CSV table of C-alpha atoms and ligand atoms in Angstrom, one decimal:
chain,number,residue,atom,x,y,z
A,1,MET,CA,-105.9,79.7,-61.4
A,2,ARG,CA,-107.3,78.1,-64.5
A,3,CYS,CA,-108.5,80.4,-67.2
A,4,CYS,CA,-112.1,80.9,-68.0
A,5,ILE,CA,-112.3,80.8,-71.8
A,6,ALA,CA,-115.8,79.6,-71.2
A,7,ASN,CA,-116.1,77.4,-68.3
A,8,SER,CA,-119.0,79.3,-67.0
A,9,SER,CA,-121.9,81.1,-68.5
A,10,THR,CA,-120.7,84.4,-67.4
A,11,LEU,CA,-117.8,86.8,-68.2
A,12,GLY,CA,-117.1,88.7,-65.0
A,13,ASP,CA,-120.6,89.6,-64.0
A,14,ARG,CA,-122.0,89.5,-67.5
A,15,VAL,CA,-124.3,86.7,-68.6
A,16,LEU,CA,-123.2,85.0,-71.9
A,17,THR,CA,-125.1,83.2,-74.6
A,18,ASN,CA,-125.5,79.4,-75.1
A,19,ALA,CA,-122.9,79.6,-77.9
A,20,TRP,CA,-120.3,79.9,-75.1
A,21,THR,CA,-120.1,76.2,-74.7
A,22,GLN,CA,-117.7,74.8,-72.2
A,23,LEU,CA,-114.2,74.1,-73.6
A,24,ARG,CA,-111.8,71.6,-72.3
A,25,TYR,CA,-108.8,73.1,-70.5
A,26,HIS,CA,-105.9,73.4,-72.9
A,27,GLU,CA,-102.7,75.0,-71.5
A,28,LEU,CA,-101.7,76.9,-74.7
A,29,GLN,CA,-105.3,78.0,-75.4
A,30,ALA,CA,-105.6,79.3,-71.9
A,31,LYS,CA,-102.2,81.1,-72.2
A,32,MET,CA,-103.3,82.7,-75.4
A,33,TRP,CA,-106.6,83.7,-73.9
A,34,ARG,CA,-104.8,85.5,-71.0
A,35,SER,CA,-102.0,87.0,-73.2
A,36,LYS,CA,-101.9,90.8,-73.1
A,37,VAL,CA,-99.3,91.3,-75.8
A,38,ARG,CA,-100.3,93.4,-78.8
A,39,PHE,CA,-99.6,90.8,-81.4
A,40,ILE,CA,-100.4,87.1,-81.3
A,41,ILE,CA,-99.6,84.7,-84.1
A,42,ALA,CA,-101.2,81.3,-83.7
A,43,ALA,CA,-100.1,78.7,-86.4
A,44,CYS,CA,-102.0,75.6,-85.2
A,45,GLY,CA,-103.6,72.5,-86.7
A,46,ARG,CA,-106.9,72.1,-88.5
A,47,GLY,CA,-109.9,72.1,-86.2
A,48,SER,CA,-107.7,72.9,-83.2
A,49,GLY,CA,-109.8,75.8,-81.8
A,50,LYS,CA,-108.1,78.8,-83.4
A,51,THR,CA,-111.3,80.4,-84.7
A,52,GLU,CA,-113.3,79.6,-81.6
A,53,LEU,CA,-110.8,81.3,-79.4
A,54,ALA,CA,-110.4,84.3,-81.7
A,55,ARG,CA,-114.2,84.8,-81.9
A,56,ARG,CA,-114.6,84.7,-78.1
A,57,ARG,CA,-111.7,87.0,-77.6
A,58,ILE,CA,-113.1,89.7,-79.9
A,59,VAL,CA,-116.5,89.4,-78.3
A,60,ARG,CA,-115.0,89.7,-74.9
A,61,TYR,CA,-113.3,92.9,-75.9
A,62,LEU,CA,-116.6,94.5,-76.9
A,63,ALA,CA,-117.4,95.0,-73.2
A,64,VAL,CA,-114.0,96.3,-72.2
A,65,ARG,CA,-113.9,100.0,-71.2
A,66,LYS,CA,-111.4,102.2,-73.1
A,67,PRO,CA,-110.3,105.8,-72.5
A,68,TRP,CA,-112.4,106.7,-75.6
A,69,PRO,CA,-116.1,106.2,-76.0
A,70,ASP,CA,-116.1,104.3,-79.3
A,71,PRO,CA,-113.8,101.2,-79.3
A,72,ILE,CA,-113.8,99.5,-82.6
A,73,TYR,CA,-112.8,96.0,-83.7
A,74,PHE,CA,-112.7,93.9,-86.8
A,75,TYR,CA,-112.8,90.2,-87.6
A,76,GLY,CA,-111.2,89.6,-90.9
A,77,LEU,CA,-111.1,86.6,-93.3
A,78,PRO,CA,-109.4,86.5,-96.7
A,79,THR,CA,-112.6,87.4,-98.6
A,80,TYR,CA,-115.9,89.1,-98.0
A,81,LYS,CA,-117.7,85.9,-99.0
A,82,GLN,CA,-115.8,83.8,-96.4
A,83,ALA,CA,-116.3,86.4,-93.8
A,84,LYS,CA,-120.0,86.3,-94.3
A,85,ARG,CA,-120.1,82.5,-94.4
A,86,VAL,CA,-117.9,81.7,-91.4
A,87,ALA,CA,-117.8,84.7,-89.1
A,88,TRP,CA,-120.9,86.9,-89.2
A,89,GLU,CA,-123.6,84.7,-87.7
A,90,GLN,CA,-121.1,82.8,-85.5
A,91,LEU,CA,-120.0,86.0,-83.9
A,92,LEU,CA,-123.6,87.3,-83.5
A,93,ALA,CA,-124.4,84.0,-81.6
A,94,LEU,CA,-121.7,84.8,-79.1
A,95,ILE,CA,-122.9,88.3,-78.4
A,96,PRO,CA,-125.5,88.5,-75.7
A,97,GLN,CA,-128.8,90.2,-76.9
A,98,ASP,CA,-128.6,92.7,-74.0
A,99,TRP,CA,-125.2,94.0,-75.3
A,100,LEU,CA,-126.7,95.0,-78.6
A,101,LYS,CA,-127.5,98.6,-79.4
A,102,GLY,CA,-130.1,98.4,-82.2
A,103,LYS,CA,-130.2,95.7,-84.8
A,104,PRO,CA,-127.0,94.3,-86.2
A,105,ASN,CA,-126.4,95.8,-89.7
A,106,ILE,CA,-126.4,92.7,-91.9
A,107,SER,CA,-125.5,94.4,-95.2
A,108,ASP,CA,-122.4,96.1,-93.7
A,109,MET,CA,-121.8,93.3,-91.2
A,110,VAL,CA,-121.5,95.7,-88.2
A,111,VAL,CA,-122.7,95.3,-84.6
A,112,LYS,CA,-123.0,98.2,-82.2
A,113,THR,CA,-123.1,97.6,-78.5
A,114,ILE,CA,-124.4,99.4,-75.5
A,115,PHE,CA,-120.8,99.9,-74.3
A,116,GLY,CA,-120.2,102.1,-77.3
A,117,SER,CA,-118.0,99.5,-79.0
A,118,LYS,CA,-118.5,98.3,-82.6
A,119,LEU,CA,-117.5,95.1,-84.3
A,120,TYR,CA,-117.0,94.9,-88.1
A,121,VAL,CA,-116.8,91.6,-90.0
A,122,VAL,CA,-114.6,92.2,-93.0
A,123,GLY,CA,-113.1,90.6,-96.0
A,124,MET,CA,-109.4,91.3,-96.2
A,125,ASP,CA,-109.8,91.6,-100.0
A,126,GLN,CA,-111.4,95.0,-99.3
A,127,PRO,CA,-108.5,96.7,-97.5
A,128,GLN,CA,-110.4,100.1,-97.8
A,129,ARG,CA,-112.7,98.9,-95.0
A,130,ILE,CA,-109.7,98.7,-92.7
A,131,GLU,CA,-107.9,101.8,-93.9
A,132,GLY,CA,-108.8,105.3,-92.6
A,133,VAL,CA,-110.1,104.0,-89.3
A,134,GLN,CA,-108.1,103.6,-86.1
A,135,TRP,CA,-108.9,100.2,-84.5
A,136,ASP,CA,-108.7,98.9,-81.0
A,137,GLY,CA,-108.1,95.4,-82.1
A,138,GLY,CA,-108.8,92.8,-84.7
A,139,VAL,CA,-108.5,89.2,-85.8
A,140,ILE,CA,-107.1,87.9,-89.1
A,141,ASP,CA,-108.3,84.4,-89.6
A,142,GLU,CA,-107.0,82.0,-92.3
A,143,SER,CA,-103.8,84.2,-92.4
A,144,ALA,CA,-102.0,82.0,-95.0
A,145,ASP,CA,-104.6,83.1,-97.6
A,146,ILE,CA,-104.2,86.9,-97.0
A,147,LYS,CA,-102.6,88.9,-99.8
A,148,PRO,CA,-99.0,89.6,-98.9
A,149,GLY,CA,-98.3,93.0,-97.6
A,150,THR,CA,-101.9,93.5,-96.2
A,151,PHE,CA,-100.8,93.3,-92.6
A,152,ASP,CA,-97.9,95.8,-92.9
A,153,ARG,CA,-99.5,98.2,-95.3
A,154,THR,CA,-103.1,98.2,-94.2
A,155,VAL,CA,-103.5,96.7,-90.7
A,156,LEU,CA,-100.5,97.9,-88.8
A,157,PRO,CA,-101.0,101.6,-89.5
A,158,ALA,CA,-104.6,101.3,-88.6
A,159,LEU,CA,-103.7,99.9,-85.2
A,160,ALA,CA,-101.1,102.6,-84.4
A,161,HIS,CA,-103.1,105.4,-82.7
A,162,ARG,CA,-105.0,103.3,-80.2
A,163,GLU,CA,-102.2,100.8,-79.7
A,164,GLY,CA,-104.6,98.2,-81.0
A,165,TRP,CA,-104.0,94.4,-80.9
A,166,CYS,CA,-104.1,91.9,-83.6
A,167,LEU,CA,-104.5,88.1,-83.5
A,168,ARG,CA,-103.3,86.4,-86.7
A,169,ILE,CA,-104.4,82.8,-86.9
A,170,GLY,CA,-104.1,80.0,-89.5
A,171,VAL,CA,-102.8,76.6,-90.4
A,172,PRO,CA,-99.1,76.7,-91.3
A,173,LYS,CA,-99.8,76.0,-94.9
A,174,ARG,CA,-97.4,75.7,-97.8
A,175,TYR,CA,-100.0,76.8,-100.2
A,176,GLY,CA,-101.9,80.1,-100.2
A,177,ILE,CA,-100.9,83.5,-101.3
A,178,GLY,CA,-100.0,84.6,-97.8
A,179,ALA,CA,-98.4,81.4,-96.7
A,180,LEU,CA,-94.8,82.6,-96.9
A,181,GLU,CA,-95.6,85.8,-95.1
A,182,PHE,CA,-97.5,84.0,-92.3
A,183,LYS,CA,-94.5,81.6,-91.9
A,184,ARG,CA,-92.0,84.5,-91.7
A,185,ALA,CA,-94.2,86.4,-89.2
A,186,PHE,CA,-94.4,83.2,-87.0
A,187,GLU,CA,-90.7,82.3,-87.3
A,188,GLU,CA,-89.4,85.9,-86.9
A,189,PRO,CA,-91.8,87.5,-84.5
A,190,GLY,CA,-91.2,91.2,-83.9
A,191,GLU,CA,-91.5,93.1,-80.7
A,192,LYS,CA,-94.6,92.8,-78.5
A,193,THR,CA,-95.5,89.5,-80.3
A,194,GLU,CA,-96.2,86.1,-78.9
A,195,THR,CA,-96.5,83.0,-81.0
A,196,PHE,CA,-98.5,79.8,-80.4
A,197,ASN,CA,-98.4,76.4,-82.1
A,198,TRP,CA,-100.3,73.3,-81.1
A,199,PRO,CA,-101.4,70.3,-83.0
A,200,SER,CA,-105.0,69.2,-83.9
A,201,SER,CA,-104.7,66.1,-81.8
A,202,ASP,CA,-104.9,68.3,-78.7
A,203,ILE,CA,-108.5,69.1,-79.6
A,204,LEU,CA,-109.8,66.7,-82.2
A,205,ARG,CA,-111.0,63.2,-81.4
A,206,PRO,CA,-108.5,60.4,-82.2
A,207,GLU,CA,-110.9,59.0,-84.8
A,208,GLU,CA,-110.8,62.3,-86.7
A,209,ILE,CA,-107.0,62.3,-86.6
A,210,ALA,CA,-106.9,58.7,-87.8
A,211,LEU,CA,-109.3,59.7,-90.7
A,212,ALA,CA,-107.0,62.5,-91.7
A,213,MET,CA,-104.0,60.2,-91.6
A,214,SER,CA,-105.7,57.9,-94.0
A,215,LYS,CA,-106.7,60.6,-96.4
A,216,LEU,CA,-103.6,62.7,-96.5
A,217,GLY,CA,-100.0,62.1,-97.5
A,218,ALA,CA,-97.4,62.4,-94.8
A,219,ALA,CA,-96.3,66.0,-95.5
A,220,ASP,CA,-99.9,67.3,-95.9
A,221,PHE,CA,-100.8,65.5,-92.6
A,222,ARG,CA,-97.8,67.1,-90.8
A,223,GLU,CA,-98.7,70.5,-92.1
A,224,GLN,CA,-102.5,70.4,-91.5
A,225,TYR,CA,-102.7,68.4,-88.3
A,226,GLU,CA,-99.3,68.6,-86.6
A,227,ALA,CA,-99.1,72.3,-87.4
A,228,SER,CA,-95.6,71.9,-88.9
A,229,PHE,CA,-94.3,74.4,-91.4
A,230,GLU,CA,-93.2,72.1,-94.2
A,231,ASP,CA,-90.9,73.2,-97.0
A,232,ILE,CA,-92.1,73.4,-100.5
A,233,SER,CA,-89.4,71.8,-102.4
A,234,GLY,CA,-89.1,69.5,-105.3
A,235,ALA,CA,-91.6,67.0,-106.4
A,236,ILE,CA,-95.3,67.7,-106.1
A,237,PHE,CA,-96.2,64.0,-105.9
A,238,TYR,CA,-93.8,63.3,-103.0
A,239,ALA,CA,-95.9,60.3,-102.0
A,240,PHE,CA,-95.3,58.5,-105.3
A,241,SER,CA,-92.8,55.7,-105.4
A,242,GLU,CA,-92.0,54.0,-108.7
A,243,ALA,CA,-91.0,50.9,-106.8
A,244,LEU,CA,-94.2,50.7,-104.7
A,245,ASN,CA,-97.0,52.3,-106.8
A,246,VAL,CA,-96.1,50.8,-110.1
A,247,THR,CA,-96.8,47.1,-110.7
A,248,GLU,CA,-97.5,44.6,-113.5
A,249,ASP,CA,-100.4,43.2,-111.4
A,250,ILE,CA,-102.7,46.1,-112.3
A,251,LEU,CA,-104.9,44.7,-115.0
A,252,TYR,CA,-108.0,45.6,-117.0
A,253,ASN,CA,-111.0,43.9,-115.3
A,254,PRO,CA,-114.1,43.4,-117.6
A,255,SER,CA,-116.4,43.2,-114.7
A,256,LEU,CA,-115.6,46.7,-113.3
A,257,PRO,CA,-116.7,50.0,-114.8
A,258,ILE,CA,-113.8,51.8,-116.6
A,259,LEU,CA,-112.9,55.1,-115.1
A,260,VAL,CA,-111.4,57.7,-117.5
A,261,GLY,CA,-109.7,60.9,-116.2
A,262,SER,CA,-109.3,63.5,-119.0
A,263,ASP,CA,-107.2,66.5,-119.4
A,264,PHE,CA,-108.6,68.1,-122.5
A,265,ASN,CA,-105.4,69.7,-123.5
A,266,VAL,CA,-105.2,69.4,-127.3
A,267,ASP,CA,-101.5,68.7,-127.4
A,268,PRO,CA,-101.0,66.2,-126.0
A,269,MET,CA,-104.5,65.0,-125.1
A,270,SER,CA,-103.9,63.2,-121.9
A,271,TRP,CA,-106.2,60.6,-120.5
A,272,VAL,CA,-105.8,57.9,-117.8
A,273,ILE,CA,-107.8,54.7,-117.8
A,274,GLY,CA,-108.5,52.6,-114.8
A,275,HIS,CA,-110.9,51.2,-112.3
A,276,ARG,CA,-112.1,52.0,-108.8
A,277,VAL,CA,-111.3,48.8,-106.9
A,278,GLY,CA,-113.1,48.0,-103.7
A,279,LYS,CA,-114.1,51.0,-101.6
A,280,ASP,CA,-110.9,53.0,-101.6
A,281,LYS,CA,-108.4,52.0,-104.4
A,282,VAL,CA,-107.7,53.2,-107.8
A,283,HIS,CA,-105.9,51.1,-110.4
A,284,ILE,CA,-104.7,52.8,-113.6
A,285,PHE,CA,-104.0,50.1,-116.2
A,286,ASP,CA,-103.7,52.3,-119.4
A,287,GLU,CA,-103.3,55.8,-120.7
A,288,LEU,CA,-103.8,57.8,-123.8
A,289,SER,CA,-101.3,60.5,-124.7
A,290,ILE,CA,-102.0,61.7,-128.2
A,291,ARG,CA,-100.6,64.7,-130.1
A,292,ASN,CA,-102.5,67.1,-132.2
A,293,THR,CA,-105.8,65.5,-131.7
A,294,ASN,CA,-109.3,66.3,-130.4
A,295,THR,CA,-111.8,64.7,-128.1
A,296,ARG,CA,-113.6,62.9,-130.9
A,297,GLN,CA,-110.4,61.2,-132.1
A,298,THR,CA,-109.4,60.3,-128.6
A,299,LEU,CA,-112.7,58.7,-128.0
A,300,ASP,CA,-112.0,56.7,-131.2
A,301,GLU,CA,-108.8,55.4,-129.7
A,302,LEU,CA,-110.5,54.6,-126.4
A,303,TYR,CA,-113.2,52.7,-128.3
A,304,ARG,CA,-110.6,50.9,-130.4
A,305,ARG,CA,-109.0,49.6,-127.2
A,306,TYR,CA,-112.0,49.1,-125.0
A,307,GLY,CA,-115.0,49.2,-127.2
A,308,GLN,CA,-116.0,45.7,-126.2
A,309,HIS,CA,-116.2,46.7,-122.5
A,310,SER,CA,-119.8,46.1,-121.3
A,311,THR,CA,-119.8,47.2,-117.6
A,312,GLY,CA,-119.9,51.0,-118.1
A,313,PHE,CA,-117.6,54.0,-118.4
A,314,GLU,CA,-117.2,56.9,-116.0
A,315,PHE,CA,-115.5,60.1,-117.3
A,316,PHE,CA,-114.0,62.7,-115.1
A,317,GLY,CA,-112.4,66.1,-115.9
A,318,ASP,CA,-112.0,69.6,-114.8
A,319,ALA,CA,-114.5,72.5,-114.8
A,320,SER,CA,-112.9,74.4,-117.6
A,321,GLY,CA,-113.5,71.4,-119.9
A,322,ALA,CA,-117.2,71.8,-119.3
A,323,ALA,CA,-117.1,75.3,-120.8
A,324,ARG,CA,-114.3,75.3,-123.3
A,325,ARG,CA,-115.2,74.4,-126.9
A,326,SER,CA,-113.1,71.9,-128.6
A,327,SER,CA,-115.0,72.0,-131.8
A,328,ALA,CA,-117.3,74.5,-133.4
A,329,ASP,CA,-120.4,73.8,-131.4
A,330,MET,CA,-119.9,71.1,-128.8
A,331,SER,CA,-118.0,71.0,-125.6
A,332,ASP,CA,-115.7,68.1,-124.7
A,333,TYR,CA,-118.3,66.8,-122.3
A,334,LEU,CA,-121.1,67.0,-124.8
A,335,GLN,CA,-119.1,65.1,-127.3
A,336,ILE,CA,-118.7,62.3,-124.8
A,337,ARG,CA,-122.3,62.4,-123.8
A,338,ASN,CA,-123.5,62.4,-127.4
A,339,ASP,CA,-121.2,59.6,-128.5
A,340,THR,CA,-123.5,56.6,-128.9
A,341,ARG,CA,-120.6,54.2,-128.6
A,342,PHE,CA,-120.4,55.2,-124.9
A,343,SER,CA,-124.1,55.6,-124.3
A,344,GLY,CA,-125.0,55.2,-120.7
A,345,ALA,CA,-121.6,56.5,-119.7
A,346,ARG,CA,-121.5,58.7,-116.6
A,347,VAL,CA,-119.8,62.0,-117.1
A,348,TYR,CA,-118.6,63.9,-114.0
A,349,TYR,CA,-117.1,67.3,-114.0
A,350,PRO,CA,-117.1,69.8,-111.1
A,351,PRO,CA,-119.1,73.1,-111.4
A,352,ALA,CA,-115.9,74.8,-110.3
A,353,ASN,CA,-112.4,73.5,-110.0
A,354,PRO,CA,-111.2,72.6,-106.5
A,355,ARG,CA,-108.0,74.4,-105.5
A,356,ILE,CA,-105.1,72.7,-107.2
A,357,ALA,CA,-103.4,72.2,-103.8
A,358,SER,CA,-106.4,70.1,-102.7
A,359,ARG,CA,-106.3,68.0,-105.8
A,360,PHE,CA,-102.6,67.4,-105.3
A,361,ALA,CA,-103.2,66.5,-101.7
A,362,ALA,CA,-106.0,64.0,-102.6
A,363,THR,CA,-103.6,62.4,-105.2
A,364,ASN,CA,-100.7,62.2,-102.7
A,365,GLY,CA,-103.1,60.8,-100.1
A,366,LEU,CA,-104.0,57.9,-102.4
A,367,LEU,CA,-100.5,57.3,-103.6
A,368,CYS,CA,-99.3,56.9,-100.0
A,369,ASN,CA,-101.1,58.2,-96.9
A,370,ALA,CA,-99.6,59.2,-93.6
A,371,LYS,CA,-100.1,55.6,-92.4
A,372,GLN,CA,-97.9,54.5,-95.2
A,373,GLU,CA,-100.8,52.8,-97.0
A,374,ARG,CA,-100.8,52.9,-100.8
A,375,ARG,CA,-104.2,52.8,-102.6
A,376,CYS,CA,-103.3,54.0,-106.1
A,377,PHE,CA,-101.5,51.6,-108.4
A,378,ILE,CA,-100.3,52.0,-111.9
A,379,HIS,CA,-99.3,49.6,-114.7
A,380,PRO,CA,-95.8,50.2,-116.1
A,381,ARG,CA,-97.2,50.7,-119.6
A,382,CYS,CA,-98.5,54.2,-118.4
A,383,THR,CA,-95.1,55.7,-119.1
A,384,HIS,CA,-96.3,59.3,-119.5
A,385,LEU,CA,-98.2,59.2,-116.2
A,386,ILE,CA,-95.3,57.7,-114.4
A,387,GLN,CA,-92.9,60.2,-115.8
A,388,ASP,CA,-95.2,63.1,-114.9
A,389,LEU,CA,-95.6,61.8,-111.3
A,390,LYS,CA,-91.8,61.6,-111.0
A,391,SER,CA,-91.0,64.9,-112.5
A,392,ARG,CA,-93.7,67.5,-111.8
A,393,ALA,CA,-92.3,70.0,-109.4
A,394,TYR,CA,-93.0,73.4,-107.9
A,395,LYS,CA,-91.4,76.6,-109.2
A,396,GLU,CA,-88.6,77.4,-106.8
A,397,GLY,CA,-89.8,79.2,-103.8
A,398,THR,CA,-93.4,79.1,-104.8
A,399,SER,CA,-96.4,76.8,-104.5
A,400,ASP,CA,-97.1,77.1,-108.3
A,401,PRO,CA,-96.4,74.0,-110.4
A,402,ASP,CA,-93.5,74.5,-112.8
A,403,ASP,CA,-95.4,73.2,-115.8
A,404,TYR,CA,-93.8,73.5,-119.2
A,405,GLY,CA,-94.1,71.4,-122.3
A,406,ASP,CA,-96.0,68.3,-121.6
A,407,VAL,CA,-95.5,68.4,-117.9
A,408,GLY,CA,-98.7,68.4,-115.8
A,409,HIS,CA,-101.3,67.0,-118.1
A,410,MET,CA,-101.2,63.4,-117.1
A,411,THR,CA,-101.1,64.0,-113.4
A,412,ASP,CA,-104.0,66.4,-113.8
A,413,ALA,CA,-105.9,63.7,-115.7
A,414,LEU,CA,-105.2,61.4,-112.7
A,415,GLY,CA,-106.2,64.0,-110.2
A,416,TYR,CA,-109.7,64.7,-111.5
A,417,PRO,CA,-111.2,61.2,-110.7
A,418,ILE,CA,-109.2,60.9,-107.5
A,419,HIS,CA,-110.4,64.3,-106.2
A,420,LYS,CA,-114.0,63.5,-107.2
A,421,LEU,CA,-114.0,60.0,-105.6
A,422,PHE,CA,-111.7,60.8,-102.5
A,423,PRO,CA,-112.1,64.6,-101.9
A,424,VAL,CA,-109.7,66.5,-99.6
A,425,ARG,CA,-110.1,70.1,-98.7
A,426,LEU,CA,-107.1,72.0,-97.5
A,427,GLU,CA,-109.0,75.2,-96.8
A,428,SER,CA,-111.1,75.6,-93.7
A,429,THR,CA,-114.9,75.2,-94.3
A,430,GLY,CA,-115.6,77.0,-91.0
A,431,THR,CA,-117.5,73.9,-89.8
A,432,ASP,CA,-116.3,70.8,-88.1
A,433,GLN,CA,-116.5,69.0,-91.4
A,434,ILE,CA,-113.1,68.7,-92.9
A,435,TYR,CA,-113.8,66.2,-95.7
A,436,SER,CA,-116.7,66.3,-98.0
A,437,SER,CA,-118.4,62.9,-98.3
A,438,ASN,CA,-117.8,60.8,-101.4
B,501,ATP,N1,-110.6,73.4,-75.8
B,501,ATP,C1,-111.6,72.9,-76.4
B,501,ATP,N2,-112.4,72.0,-75.9
B,501,ATP,C2,-113.5,71.6,-76.6
B,501,ATP,N3,-113.8,71.9,-77.9
B,501,ATP,C3,-112.9,72.8,-78.5
B,501,ATP,C4,-111.8,73.3,-77.8
B,501,ATP,N4,-111.2,74.2,-78.7
B,501,ATP,C5,-111.9,74.1,-79.8
B,501,ATP,N5,-113.0,73.3,-79.7
B,501,ATP,C6,-114.0,73.0,-80.7
B,501,ATP,O1,-113.3,72.4,-81.8
B,501,ATP,C7,-114.0,72.8,-83.0
B,501,ATP,C8,-113.1,73.3,-84.1
B,501,ATP,O2,-112.6,74.6,-83.6
B,501,ATP,P1,-112.3,75.8,-84.6
B,501,ATP,O3,-113.3,75.9,-85.7
B,501,ATP,O4,-112.0,77.0,-83.8
B,501,ATP,O5,-110.9,75.2,-85.2
B,501,ATP,P2,-109.9,75.9,-86.2
B,501,ATP,O6,-108.6,75.7,-85.6
B,501,ATP,O7,-110.3,77.3,-86.5
B,501,ATP,O8,-110.1,75.0,-87.5
B,501,ATP,P3,-109.8,75.3,-89.1
B,501,ATP,O9,-108.3,75.2,-89.3
B,501,ATP,O10,-110.5,74.2,-89.8
B,501,ATP,O11,-110.4,76.7,-89.3
B,501,ATP,C9,-115.1,73.8,-82.6
B,501,ATP,O12,-116.3,73.1,-82.5
B,501,ATP,C10,-114.6,74.2,-81.3
B,501,ATP,O13,-115.7,74.6,-80.4
B,502,MG,MG1,-110.8,78.3,-88.3
């Protein structure tokens, strides 16, 4: 018999809400839905239905009778903020009105039902909300971002008395504080544990998969959409090829605005200079790498080289540059804005920095996407940038860049404009939208 994750508007004899839309039959989703094991680990692709299934599962359990009168469940995300944004209202929409006992408590994110059960929506960054209670079951969403040790130290003991179940779901990410722990849990499942793994293409439309292939480098695509646990090893910019991304053909074009990516590190100040070409290409034709300098002197050098340029400048940097002072009373960005030699320049900096992993992914996606298309080209005179693309690597066994000395500044400078113009998000937004628009 096919399973009924939601192919009817009822669950047994109970009427469900409109949020229980009909899902297409998917063999592994159906198997997961039916599974009775205590622990389930689902490492599946982006947008592949993990969260949808987990929400429905926990709501279904609210109506299940237990030997005790007060079954209690949690739906956890890495932070309270995320839980509030992507779980609370979405769970409420799945719970029929006539199941509710009293009004949902919005400030504590708790729902009580007429069956005596309760559902808490929690941020796993507040383990005290889990500890000290014996739970009947729970979901941990975005597991690769959960602080290591949380499951063993906080969750497992809290499930012991009632033999509670736990569904741990996430993308098999390389980055994220809990990525390694999630990988181990998936690869070495303990007793009473079942694992699931299916790619995004089982659920997402082919156009969405094609879009992801054009935005992401091969390893990021395999990880995010094919649900493959990729190794973190070696070069951060794995998509870069000196033979294929570096070419003498990349030239300054007086008819295009000049794009400047700036890392406001004082030593060495590291800026890349290029153009956006057509809709989706970036050409870097020059760089500035200057020791013991400041923003003002670097602008002098930019002016010396390109002061005659008349079709505009666009400056990109990171959020900390917006706040940090590089002289007594003016931030780096204010200096650029107030420099009359560049009047009319557009100055972009994000209000907060994107996750570094997303910036690296955007850069790799432009250097060479999963369709093997290259859209970022660099002139050989940019020796510091090329060296940094070749050599910047992760610290062994971690997803932290092993930056020392001059390493990292030039590729950061390149990453700011790329991430602004061609953004990629590796973290779930909790909506169907995976890429922000340009
Ligand atoms: N079997 C299915 N048939 C039809 N639609 C589905 C099916 N499974 C999931 N969906 C839909 O796909 C969309 C993405 O699902 P969901 O948000 O659960 O993905 P996810 O795996 O949690 O993604 P992310 O990794 O971004 O968090 C939702 O709109 C969901 O309703
Ligand atoms: Mg999700």
